[in-house]
């Protein structure tokens, strides 16, 4: 049963997983594994108060095993920050001593939990203490870099890039083939280089901006391995060849160097290019996307068309997703037309809530290439930090990033300016911990300047 529940969660079927958990708990209400899964299901659904109750129940169990304690405390930290009560996690964050663990990743959990709750200065101090004991450890250094970035310190770039070094891979991804060929920012001097996935789709869209820099650093050829659903977009970055992601090992084998998508930031580090720009990708022609865009514009009847994406089913997506009720004012507007880019759980919840009846909904079968073409037909995109943000930003489309107080370090703790796409993106951040309605209110003000003077519903 536990395996089936875990698989449902991995597939984004949170409602199915919750039903299975509740069935199991009806028989064995004190089952620790099922309580952990229940808390995970609730957290993925952004039911932060209910999830916090379950995590607290788990943390109250005597002789709790270390993996469950870490999962519960980290989950509680996310709940605490996203419900506006970050201090809720503090009594539990340092109740277990991990500094004696033989695993560096365990020793870093205390500062990572603090950071998840928004206590970055305290997390920095704790990480520095770890690094004092082990000055060269790549895991600790990349954790420190991530925290510096979240504090807005660009010095974190260099430390965070430890995540993309041969030293790090030998220690933590030792099974990876051809580690000796991994690129760490050296001049390429006529060599061929392959770019392979390391992260999500949004990371690829963000970091392929550095492909021209690889050429400037002497690369003879640049090959990229990626999902066939985005081949045309990736090709527009300036690479010489795009291959399917199942060809990763083959393309690494025939290339002089290879680099993960995150590791492309070595090019920025070498050239001290902190701020990026948008508009470096081009969407391909698409009859499917054009037909959807034409139907959308007809339904909009002259109103601005805005893309919307608010929930990520992916790992730690709950830390940046917007609860659907907070978006109610946006759905109530009649002076804009919404194009729903959302997929998975978030889309199902919208349909169940009876929202978006006037909206154009993009089918889940649409490829990234086709979606990119559709995005270029929009007047703007409002999204969390996920693939639509990076795709829209990379295409040069007006973009608003809905962001929490605990924000990914790549945004350098900015309040309004996007360092990734400064020409076409703005940050619309929570005014306070957990205040998603406040962030949506800021977005509404942005849209006021764009929308035509049509009365709102209600």
XYZ file of N, CA, C and O in Angstrom, residues 345-457:
452
model
N -2.663 18.626 -11.080
C -3.538 18.837 -9.937
C -4.177 20.221 -9.954
O -5.374 20.376 -9.692
N -3.390 21.244 -10.247
C -3.921 22.608 -10.235
C -5.064 22.787 -11.209
O -6.068 23.452 -10.898
N -4.954 22.192 -12.383
C -6.026 22.283 -13.377
C -7.262 21.531 -12.897
O -8.397 22.022 -13.037
N -7.070 20.369 -12.313
C -8.221 19.605 -11.796
C -8.946 20.389 -10.710
O -10.182 20.409 -10.659
N -8.205 21.037 -9.828
C -8.823 21.821 -8.757
C -9.603 23.002 -9.326
O -10.676 23.343 -8.835
N -9.081 23.632 -10.363
C -9.788 24.754 -10.981
C -11.131 24.299 -11.540
O -12.167 24.968 -11.340
N -11.122 23.166 -12.224
C -12.358 22.643 -12.813
C -13.348 22.278 -11.710
O -14.545 22.605 -11.791
N -12.861 21.607 -10.651
C -13.736 21.221 -9.542
C -14.350 22.444 -8.859
O -15.501 22.402 -8.401
N -13.591 23.541 -8.799
C -14.073 24.757 -8.135
C -15.000 25.569 -9.026
O -15.569 26.581 -8.582
N -15.170 25.172 -10.268
C -16.053 25.895 -11.171
C -15.480 27.211 -11.650
O -16.236 28.100 -12.067
N -14.151 27.330 -11.630
C -13.506 28.560 -12.079
C -13.047 28.413 -13.529
O -12.958 27.311 -14.063
N -12.764 29.537 -14.151
C -12.215 29.520 -15.498
C -13.206 29.179 -16.588
O -12.797 28.764 -17.683
N -14.497 29.371 -16.338
C -15.495 29.034 -17.358
C -15.311 29.871 -18.615
O -15.607 29.412 -19.728
N -14.806 31.103 -18.453
C -14.619 31.993 -19.594
C -13.218 31.872 -20.194
O -12.897 32.502 -21.186
N -12.367 31.059 -19.555
C -10.963 30.996 -19.952
C -10.743 30.039 -21.115
O -11.570 29.171 -21.408
N -9.610 30.187 -21.773
C -9.142 29.216 -22.749
C -8.171 28.289 -22.037
O -7.204 28.755 -21.422
N -8.418 26.997 -22.087
C -7.588 26.015 -21.381
C -6.712 25.285 -22.389
O -7.209 24.750 -23.387
N -5.405 25.289 -22.125
C -4.460 24.608 -23.000
C -4.447 23.119 -22.651
O -4.309 22.751 -21.487
N -4.573 22.278 -23.624
C -4.563 20.838 -23.372
C -3.204 20.350 -22.919
O -2.158 20.887 -23.312
N -3.201 19.334 -22.066
C -1.949 18.803 -21.543
C -1.116 18.118 -22.620
O 0.076 17.876 -22.430
N -1.733 17.811 -23.757
C -0.984 17.140 -24.815
C -0.149 18.122 -25.636
O 0.691 17.713 -26.446
N -0.327 19.411 -25.463
C 0.420 20.402 -26.227
C 1.898 20.335 -25.852
O 2.257 20.310 -24.677
N 2.783 20.316 -26.838
C 4.215 20.246 -26.573
C 4.736 21.597 -26.096
O 4.057 22.625 -26.203
N 5.978 21.607 -25.582
C 6.596 22.867 -25.185
C 6.800 23.760 -26.408
O 6.647 24.986 -26.320
N 7.168 23.175 -27.536
C 7.326 23.961 -28.758
C 6.018 24.665 -29.110
O 6.006 25.875 -29.394
N 4.915 23.921 -29.104
C 3.616 24.510 -29.434
C 3.178 25.519 -28.387
O 2.632 26.585 -28.708
N 3.450 25.201 -27.105
C 3.094 26.134 -26.032
C 3.886 27.427 -26.155
O 3.363 28.525 -25.915
N 5.160 27.310 -26.546
C 5.966 28.501 -26.761
C 5.384 29.401 -27.833
O 5.332 30.630 -27.687
N 4.920 28.794 -28.919
C 4.282 29.562 -29.993
C 3.030 30.255 -29.481
O 2.771 31.427 -29.799
N 2.255 29.560 -28.671
C 1.033 30.136 -28.111
C 1.353 31.285 -27.155
O 0.677 32.324 -27.151
N 2.397 31.124 -26.356
C 2.778 32.174 -25.405
C 3.141 33.469 -26.127
O 2.851 34.574 -25.645
N 3.766 33.351 -27.300
C 4.133 34.563 -28.038
C 2.914 35.334 -28.540
O 3.038 36.503 -28.920
N 1.744 34.695 -28.525
C 0.509 35.374 -28.948
C -0.186 36.076 -27.785
O -1.221 36.715 -27.983
N 0.375 35.958 -26.580
C -0.243 36.539 -25.384
C 0.228 37.967 -25.140
O 1.264 38.407 -25.635
N -0.538 38.671 -24.308
C -0.140 40.006 -23.857
C 0.694 39.942 -22.587
O 1.284 40.943 -22.173
N 0.741 38.772 -21.975
C 1.546 38.600 -20.773
C 1.287 37.244 -20.147
O 0.310 36.562 -20.490
N 2.178 36.849 -19.240
C 2.057 35.583 -18.522
C 2.271 35.838 -17.039
O 3.256 36.486 -16.652
N 1.357 35.355 -16.207
C 1.496 35.401 -14.751
C 1.714 33.974 -14.271
O 0.891 33.092 -14.526
N 2.806 33.735 -13.572
C 3.184 32.367 -13.251
C 4.071 32.310 -12.021
O 4.699 33.311 -11.650
N 4.122 31.151 -11.406
C 5.100 30.906 -10.354
C 6.439 30.566 -11.009
O 6.544 30.495 -12.226
N 7.468 30.334 -10.182
C 8.788 30.002 -10.706
C 8.794 28.538 -11.148
O 9.116 27.639 -10.378
N 8.406 28.331 -12.393
C 8.341 27.001 -12.995
C 8.596 27.194 -14.488
O 8.934 28.292 -14.937
N 8.421 26.132 -15.269
C 8.776 26.218 -16.689
C 8.089 27.363 -17.437
O 8.716 27.962 -18.332
N 6.796 27.748 -17.147
C 6.213 28.853 -17.912
C 6.937 30.178 -17.685
O 7.016 31.003 -18.597
N 7.473 30.381 -16.466
C 8.202 31.623 -16.205
C 9.445 31.708 -17.086
O 9.706 32.727 -17.738
N 10.207 30.631 -17.114
C 11.454 30.658 -17.876
C 11.205 30.625 -19.379
O 11.939 31.259 -20.149
N 10.173 29.920 -19.810
C 9.865 29.892 -21.236
C 9.376 31.260 -21.700
O 9.849 31.792 -22.714
N 8.464 31.852 -20.954
C 7.954 33.170 -21.310
C 9.066 34.210 -21.267
O 9.198 35.047 -22.168
N 9.885 34.148 -20.207
C 10.993 35.091 -20.103
C 11.979 34.935 -21.235
O 12.449 35.926 -21.821
N 12.312 33.678 -21.574
C 13.280 33.413 -22.636
C 12.753 33.821 -24.003
O 13.537 34.130 -24.905
N 11.429 33.833 -24.176
C 10.820 34.245 -25.439
C 10.659 35.755 -25.536
O 10.279 36.274 -26.594
N 10.921 36.466 -24.438
C 10.803 37.922 -24.447
C 9.395 38.430 -24.255
O 9.106 39.604 -24.529
N 8.490 37.596 -23.742
C 7.096 37.979 -23.504
C 6.975 38.625 -22.124
O 7.650 38.226 -21.177
N 6.105 39.626 -21.996
C 5.873 40.254 -20.689
C 5.467 39.185 -19.679
O 4.572 38.373 -19.921
N 6.128 39.199 -18.519
C 5.940 38.123 -17.538
C 5.901 38.695 -16.130
O 6.681 39.593 -15.793
N 5.001 38.146 -15.313
C 4.959 38.470 -13.894
C 5.213 37.181 -13.103
O 4.536 36.172 -13.313
N 6.169 37.245 -12.207
C 6.488 36.087 -11.366
C 5.803 36.233 -10.015
O 6.126 37.133 -9.236
N 4.851 35.362 -9.730
C 4.227 35.291 -8.412
C 5.191 34.562 -7.486
O 5.475 33.375 -7.684
N 5.703 35.277 -6.482
C 6.781 34.730 -5.659
C 6.484 34.908 -4.177
O 5.912 35.913 -3.752
N 6.902 33.915 -3.390
C 6.701 33.964 -1.943
C 7.847 34.723 -1.288
O 8.797 35.169 -1.944
N 7.793 34.871 0.035
C 8.912 35.476 0.755
C 10.122 34.554 0.724
O 11.261 35.017 0.702
N 9.889 33.244 0.757
C 10.981 32.281 0.616
C 11.089 31.971 -0.874
O 10.311 31.200 -1.419
N 12.053 32.590 -1.512
C 12.127 32.573 -2.975
C 13.425 31.907 -3.419
O 14.455 32.025 -2.756
N 13.373 31.214 -4.544
C 14.561 30.581 -5.104
C 15.688 31.598 -5.226
O 15.481 32.730 -5.683
N 16.901 31.175 -4.840
C 18.038 32.075 -4.829
C 18.402 32.654 -6.179
O 19.065 33.696 -6.244
N 17.958 32.029 -7.276
C 18.310 32.550 -8.598
C 17.735 33.944 -8.816
O 18.183 34.674 -9.706
N 16.752 34.357 -8.002
C 16.141 35.681 -8.142
C 16.804 36.734 -7.247
O 16.389 37.890 -7.236
N 17.829 36.329 -6.482
C 18.654 37.242 -5.690
C 17.857 38.126 -4.736
O 18.203 39.280 -4.496
N 16.769 37.567 -4.204
C 16.000 38.248 -3.154
C 15.469 39.612 -3.595
O 15.240 40.496 -2.763
N 15.283 39.801 -4.889
C 14.758 41.074 -5.373
C 13.262 41.163 -5.081
O 12.566 40.147 -4.997
N 12.769 42.378 -4.977
C 11.353 42.602 -4.721
C 10.572 42.792 -6.021
O 9.436 42.339 -6.137
N 11.169 43.484 -6.986
C 10.428 43.811 -8.203
C 11.177 43.428 -9.476
O 10.596 42.964 -10.441
N 12.491 43.643 -9.491
C 13.262 43.464 -10.714
C 13.678 42.016 -10.895
O 14.220 41.400 -9.978
N 13.477 41.495 -12.076
C 13.957 40.155 -12.401
C 15.386 40.250 -12.916
O 15.646 40.929 -13.919
N 16.310 39.601 -12.235
C 17.695 39.604 -12.706
C 17.876 38.646 -13.879
O 18.868 38.727 -14.598
N 16.925 37.751 -14.078
C 17.027 36.780 -15.163
C 16.499 37.335 -16.476
O 17.062 37.078 -17.543
N 15.394 38.087 -16.407
C 14.759 38.631 -17.605
C 14.347 40.082 -17.334
O 13.155 40.419 -17.334
N 15.324 40.963 -17.057
C 15.001 42.318 -16.601
C 14.235 43.146 -17.620
O 13.531 44.091 -17.242
N 14.340 42.818 -18.901
C 13.684 43.619 -19.922
C 12.191 43.328 -20.047
O 11.431 44.174 -20.535
N 11.763 42.138 -19.621
C 10.365 41.779 -19.863
C 9.666 41.103 -18.688
O 8.495 40.761 -18.794
N 10.347 40.904 -17.548
C 9.710 40.236 -16.403
C 9.781 41.102 -15.153
O 10.738 41.859 -14.957
N 8.760 40.960 -14.323
C 8.722 41.627 -13.025
C 8.381 40.605 -11.943
O 7.633 39.654 -12.198
N 8.883 40.830 -10.749
C 8.524 39.998 -9.602
C 7.319 40.601 -8.900
O 7.255 41.831 -8.695
N 6.357 39.766 -8.578
C 5.176 40.168 -7.812
C 5.197 39.294 -6.561
O 4.703 38.172 -6.552
N 5.771 39.839 -5.489
C 6.132 39.029 -4.334
C 5.153 39.200 -3.173
O 4.519 40.242 -3.028
N 5.027 38.164 -2.344
C 4.209 38.271 -1.146
C 4.674 39.451 -0.299
O 5.876 39.584 -0.037
N 3.770 40.310 0.163
C 4.179 41.390 1.060
C 4.685 40.868 2.409
O 5.524 41.501 3.047
N 4.181 39.712 2.836
C 4.587 39.101 4.103
C 4.489 37.585 3.954
O 3.865 37.077 3.008
N 5.096 36.849 4.871
C 5.053 35.387 4.812
C 3.614 34.892 4.698
O 2.739 35.279 5.482
N 3.381 34.049 3.712
C 2.072 33.431 3.547
C 1.025 34.305 2.893
O -0.100 33.845 2.676
N 1.348 35.544 2.573
C 0.342 36.485 2.067
C 0.202 36.382 0.553
O 0.570 37.306 -0.184
N -0.340 35.274 0.092
C -0.602 35.144 -1.334
C -1.689 36.104 -1.813
O -1.579 36.641 -2.923
N -2.753 36.365 -1.021
C -3.717 37.377 -1.473
C -3.063 38.731 -1.724
O -3.438 39.443 -2.663
N -2.054 39.079 -0.895
C -1.351 40.342 -1.109
C -0.562 40.346 -2.399
O -0.507 41.362 -3.109
N 0.060 39.215 -2.734
C 0.796 39.113 -3.998
C -0.161 39.216 -5.184
O 0.132 39.898 -6.180
N -1.316 38.554 -5.083
C -2.298 38.611 -6.171
C -2.836 40.032 -6.322
O -3.069 40.506 -7.442
N -3.004 40.737 -5.203
C -3.458 42.134 -5.270
C -2.449 42.985 -6.030
O -2.824 43.877 -6.812
N -1.169 42.732 -5.833
C -0.137 43.457 -6.574
C -0.205 43.122 -8.064
O -0.029 43.998 -8.918
N -0.468 41.863 -8.373
C -0.630 41.475 -9.772
C -1.840 42.174 -10.383
O -1.794 42.644 -11.532
N -2.923 42.254 -9.629
C -4.136 42.908 -10.118
C -3.846 44.364 -10.486
O -4.337 44.872 -11.506
N -3.019 45.033 -9.689
C -2.656 46.417 -9.997
C -1.856 46.500 -11.280
O -2.019 47.426 -12.081
N -0.971 45.524 -11.495
C -0.206 45.476 -12.741
C -1.150 45.314 -13.938
O -0.968 45.959 -14.983
N -2.147 44.468 -13.790
C -3.068 44.206 -14.888
C -3.997 45.385 -15.154
O -4.481 45.549 -16.282
N -4.246 46.210 -14.122
C -5.096 47.388 -14.312
C -4.555 48.289 -15.408
O -5.317 48.905 -16.167
N -3.224 48.393 -15.468
C -2.604 49.274 -16.456
C -2.676 48.698 -17.863
O -2.489 49.420 -18.848
N -2.956 47.418 -17.945
C -2.970 46.733 -19.241
C -4.375 46.537 -19.781
O -4.601 46.571 -20.988
N -5.316 46.328 -18.849
C -6.663 45.929 -19.250
C -7.476 47.109 -19.772
O -7.259 48.262 -19.411
N -8.418 46.792 -20.621
C -9.359 47.807 -21.120
C -10.397 48.077 -20.035
O -10.652 47.244 -19.179
N -11.033 49.253 -20.057
C -11.965 49.628 -18.986
C -13.314 48.916 -19.081
O -14.340 49.534 -19.352
N -13.285 47.598 -18.869
C -14.528 46.821 -18.835
C -14.858 46.548 -17.370
O -13.989 46.157 -16.608
N -16.091 46.746 -16.916
C -16.414 46.524 -15.499
C -16.106 45.098 -15.066
O -16.268 44.152 -15.819
N -15.662 44.968 -13.819
C -15.394 43.643 -13.259
C -16.681 43.019 -12.731
O -17.644 43.715 -12.386
N -16.693 41.702 -12.626
C -17.856 40.997 -12.083
C -18.029 41.360 -10.626
O -17.055 41.534 -9.885
